[in-house]
XYZ file of C-alpha atoms in Angstrom:
187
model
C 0.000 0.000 0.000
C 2.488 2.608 0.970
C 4.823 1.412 -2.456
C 1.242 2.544 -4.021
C 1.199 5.659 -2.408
C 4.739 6.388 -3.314
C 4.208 5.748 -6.866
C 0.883 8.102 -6.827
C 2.412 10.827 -5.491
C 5.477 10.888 -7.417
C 3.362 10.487 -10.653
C 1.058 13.941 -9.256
C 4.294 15.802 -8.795
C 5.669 14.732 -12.100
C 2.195 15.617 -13.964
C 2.076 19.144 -11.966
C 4.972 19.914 -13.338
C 4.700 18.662 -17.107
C 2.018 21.270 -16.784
C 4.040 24.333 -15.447
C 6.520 23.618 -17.931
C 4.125 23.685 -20.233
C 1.708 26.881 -19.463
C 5.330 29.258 -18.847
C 6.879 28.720 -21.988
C 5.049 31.011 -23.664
C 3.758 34.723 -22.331
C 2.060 37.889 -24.124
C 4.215 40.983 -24.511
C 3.157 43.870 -22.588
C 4.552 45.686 -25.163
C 2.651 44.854 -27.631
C 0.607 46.544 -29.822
C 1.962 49.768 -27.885
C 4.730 50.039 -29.943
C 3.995 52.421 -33.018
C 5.335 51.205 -36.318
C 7.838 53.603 -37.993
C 9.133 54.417 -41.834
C 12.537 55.235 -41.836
C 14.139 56.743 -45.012
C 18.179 56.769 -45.646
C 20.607 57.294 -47.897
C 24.091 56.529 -48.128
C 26.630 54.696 -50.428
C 28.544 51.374 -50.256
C 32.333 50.574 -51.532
C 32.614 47.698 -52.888
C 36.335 47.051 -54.001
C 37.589 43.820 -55.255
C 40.658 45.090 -56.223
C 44.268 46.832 -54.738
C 45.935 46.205 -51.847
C 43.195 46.649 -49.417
C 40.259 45.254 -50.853
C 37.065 45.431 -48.893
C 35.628 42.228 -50.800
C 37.516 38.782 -51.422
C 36.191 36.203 -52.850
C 36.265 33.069 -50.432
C 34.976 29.962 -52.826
C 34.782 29.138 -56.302
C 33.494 26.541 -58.704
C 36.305 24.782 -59.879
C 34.289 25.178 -63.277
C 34.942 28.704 -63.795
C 38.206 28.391 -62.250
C 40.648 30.837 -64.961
C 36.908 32.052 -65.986
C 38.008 35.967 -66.788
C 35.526 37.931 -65.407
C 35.650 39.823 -62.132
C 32.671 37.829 -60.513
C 32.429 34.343 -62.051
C 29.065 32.233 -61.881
C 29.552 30.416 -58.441
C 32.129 32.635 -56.846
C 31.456 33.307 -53.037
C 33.038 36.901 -51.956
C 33.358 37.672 -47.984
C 32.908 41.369 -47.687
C 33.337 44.195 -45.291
C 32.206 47.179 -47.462
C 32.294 50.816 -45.708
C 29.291 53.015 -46.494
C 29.430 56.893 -46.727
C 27.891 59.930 -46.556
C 28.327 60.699 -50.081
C 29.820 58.916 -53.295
C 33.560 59.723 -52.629
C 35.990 57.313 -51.045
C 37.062 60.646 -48.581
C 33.341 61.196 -47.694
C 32.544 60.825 -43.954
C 32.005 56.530 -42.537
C 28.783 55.923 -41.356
C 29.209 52.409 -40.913
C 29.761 49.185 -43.078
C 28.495 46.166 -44.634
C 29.473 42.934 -43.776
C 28.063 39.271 -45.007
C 28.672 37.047 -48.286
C 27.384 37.606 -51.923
C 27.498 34.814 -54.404
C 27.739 35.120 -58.344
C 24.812 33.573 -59.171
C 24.052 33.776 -63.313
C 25.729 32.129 -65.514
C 24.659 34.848 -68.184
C 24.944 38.316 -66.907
C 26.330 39.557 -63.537
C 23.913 39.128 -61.129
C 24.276 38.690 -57.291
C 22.725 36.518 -53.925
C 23.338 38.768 -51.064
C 23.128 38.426 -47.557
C 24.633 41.733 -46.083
C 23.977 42.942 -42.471
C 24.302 47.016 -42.714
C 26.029 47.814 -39.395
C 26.067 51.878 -38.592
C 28.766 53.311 -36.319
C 28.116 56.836 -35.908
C 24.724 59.379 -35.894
C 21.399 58.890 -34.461
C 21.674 54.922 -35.488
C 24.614 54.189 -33.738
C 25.024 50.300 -33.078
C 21.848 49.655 -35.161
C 21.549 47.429 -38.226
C 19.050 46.440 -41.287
C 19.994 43.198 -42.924
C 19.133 42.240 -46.176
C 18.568 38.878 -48.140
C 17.758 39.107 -51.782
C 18.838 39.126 -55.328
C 20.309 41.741 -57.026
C 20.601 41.992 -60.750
C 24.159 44.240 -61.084
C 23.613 45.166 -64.746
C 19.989 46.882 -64.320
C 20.605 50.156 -64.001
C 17.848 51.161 -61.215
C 17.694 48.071 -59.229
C 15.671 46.752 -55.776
C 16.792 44.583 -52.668
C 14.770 43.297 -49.795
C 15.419 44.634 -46.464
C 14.392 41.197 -44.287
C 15.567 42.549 -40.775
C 16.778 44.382 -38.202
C 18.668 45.043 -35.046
C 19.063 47.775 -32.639
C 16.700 50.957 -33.472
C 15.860 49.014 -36.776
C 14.511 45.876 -34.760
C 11.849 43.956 -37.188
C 12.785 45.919 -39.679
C 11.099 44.957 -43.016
C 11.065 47.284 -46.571
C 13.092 47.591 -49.715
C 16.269 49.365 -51.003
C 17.351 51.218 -54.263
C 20.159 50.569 -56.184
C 22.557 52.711 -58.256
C 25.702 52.166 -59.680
C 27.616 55.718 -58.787
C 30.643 54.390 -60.220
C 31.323 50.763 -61.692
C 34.371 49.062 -63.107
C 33.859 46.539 -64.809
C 37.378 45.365 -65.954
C 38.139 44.536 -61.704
C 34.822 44.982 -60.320
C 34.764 47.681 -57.963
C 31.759 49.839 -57.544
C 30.247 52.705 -55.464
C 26.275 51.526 -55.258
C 24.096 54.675 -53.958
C 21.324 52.925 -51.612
C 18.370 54.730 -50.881
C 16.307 52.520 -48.349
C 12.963 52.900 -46.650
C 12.375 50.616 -43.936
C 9.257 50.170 -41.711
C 10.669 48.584 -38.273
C 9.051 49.667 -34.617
C-alpha cells in the first residue's frame, strides 16, 4: 500500500509539473501593440572594391568550373565582404558604418548577385543599429531593388526595400560605389 502511495504521489508531482513547464513557456508581450510602427528613409553609399591592396571584398569559394573564368565575378564565386558606407559617393566622404556578409555570383549569363549583407552603422542617431538584407540583385539593371528582411538595434523587425545605383562601376576589376536609398518600416 504505501509502495502505491509512493508511486501516486510521485506520478502527481511529475504531472504538476509537465504542466508548469508547459503553461510558462510562452507569455504575451506587454509591449505589444503599444509600440507604433515607424518608416525610416536613408541614404548613403557602399564601396565595394575587389581590387588593390586593401580590398574590402575577397572572394572566399569558387566553382572549380569557372576556375581561370576571366571575369571579375564568375558564376559560383562566393566573396566575404566588409564594405564601408558613406555619406556621399567619394571614397574621402565621412564613414557611417559598413556592410558585412557574403554575396554569391549567381548567373551564368549576366552579372547578377545573392546577397546576404547585415548594414552595421557606427556613428549618428543609429549608432550600433543594423538592417539586414537577403535578396537578389541583378548588377547590370541600371535602377535596381533589394529586400530589407531585418533588423537590429533601433531598426529591430525591420522589413522594406532598397534602391540601387551604380555611382561608379568598373567593370574590368569589379569595384563599384552603389548609392542605396532605403525605406524601412521597423518599430
Amino acid at each position: 500500500m504505501e509502495g502505491r502511495l509512493q508511486h501516486f504521489l510521485c506520478g502527481m508531482i511529475l504531472c504538476i509539473s509537465t504542466l508548469q513547464v508547459q503553461c510558462k513557456y510562452h507569455r504575451e508581450d506587454p509591449h505589444h501593440g503599444l509600440m507604433k510602427e515607424r518608416k525610416t528613409h536613408l541614404h548613403f553609399y557602399l564601396h565595394d572594391i575587389l581590387s588593390g591592396k586593401k580590398p574590402s571584398a575577397v572572394m572566399v569559394a569558387q566553382a572549380n568550373t569557372t576556375i581561370g573564368f576571366k571575369s571579375a565575378t564568375p558564376f559560383g564565386s562566393v566573396y566575404a565582404i566588409d564594405d564601408p558606407l558613406t555619406q556621399g559617393p567619394e571614397p574621402t566622404s565621412k564613414v557611417i558604418g559598413n556592410a558585412q556578409g557574403l554575396y554569391v555570383s549567381s548567373s551564368q549569363d549576366t552579372l547578377s548577385i545573392v546577397m546576404y549583407v547585415d548594414f552595421g552603422f557606427t556613428t549618428g542617431k543609429y549608432n550600433g543599429s543594423s538592417i539586414s538584407v537577403f535578396s537578389r540583385n541583378p548588377v547590370m539593371e541600371t535602377d535596381r531593388e533589394i529586400a530589407v528582411v531585418g533588423g537590429r538595434g533601433k531598426f529591430r523587425m525591420a522589413r522594406g526595400y532598397a534602391k540601387l545605383k551604380a555611382s561608379y562601376f568598373n567593370a574590368t576589376n569589379g569595384d563599384a560605389i552603389i548609392e542605396y536609398k532605403m525605406t524601412v518600416f521597423h518599430y
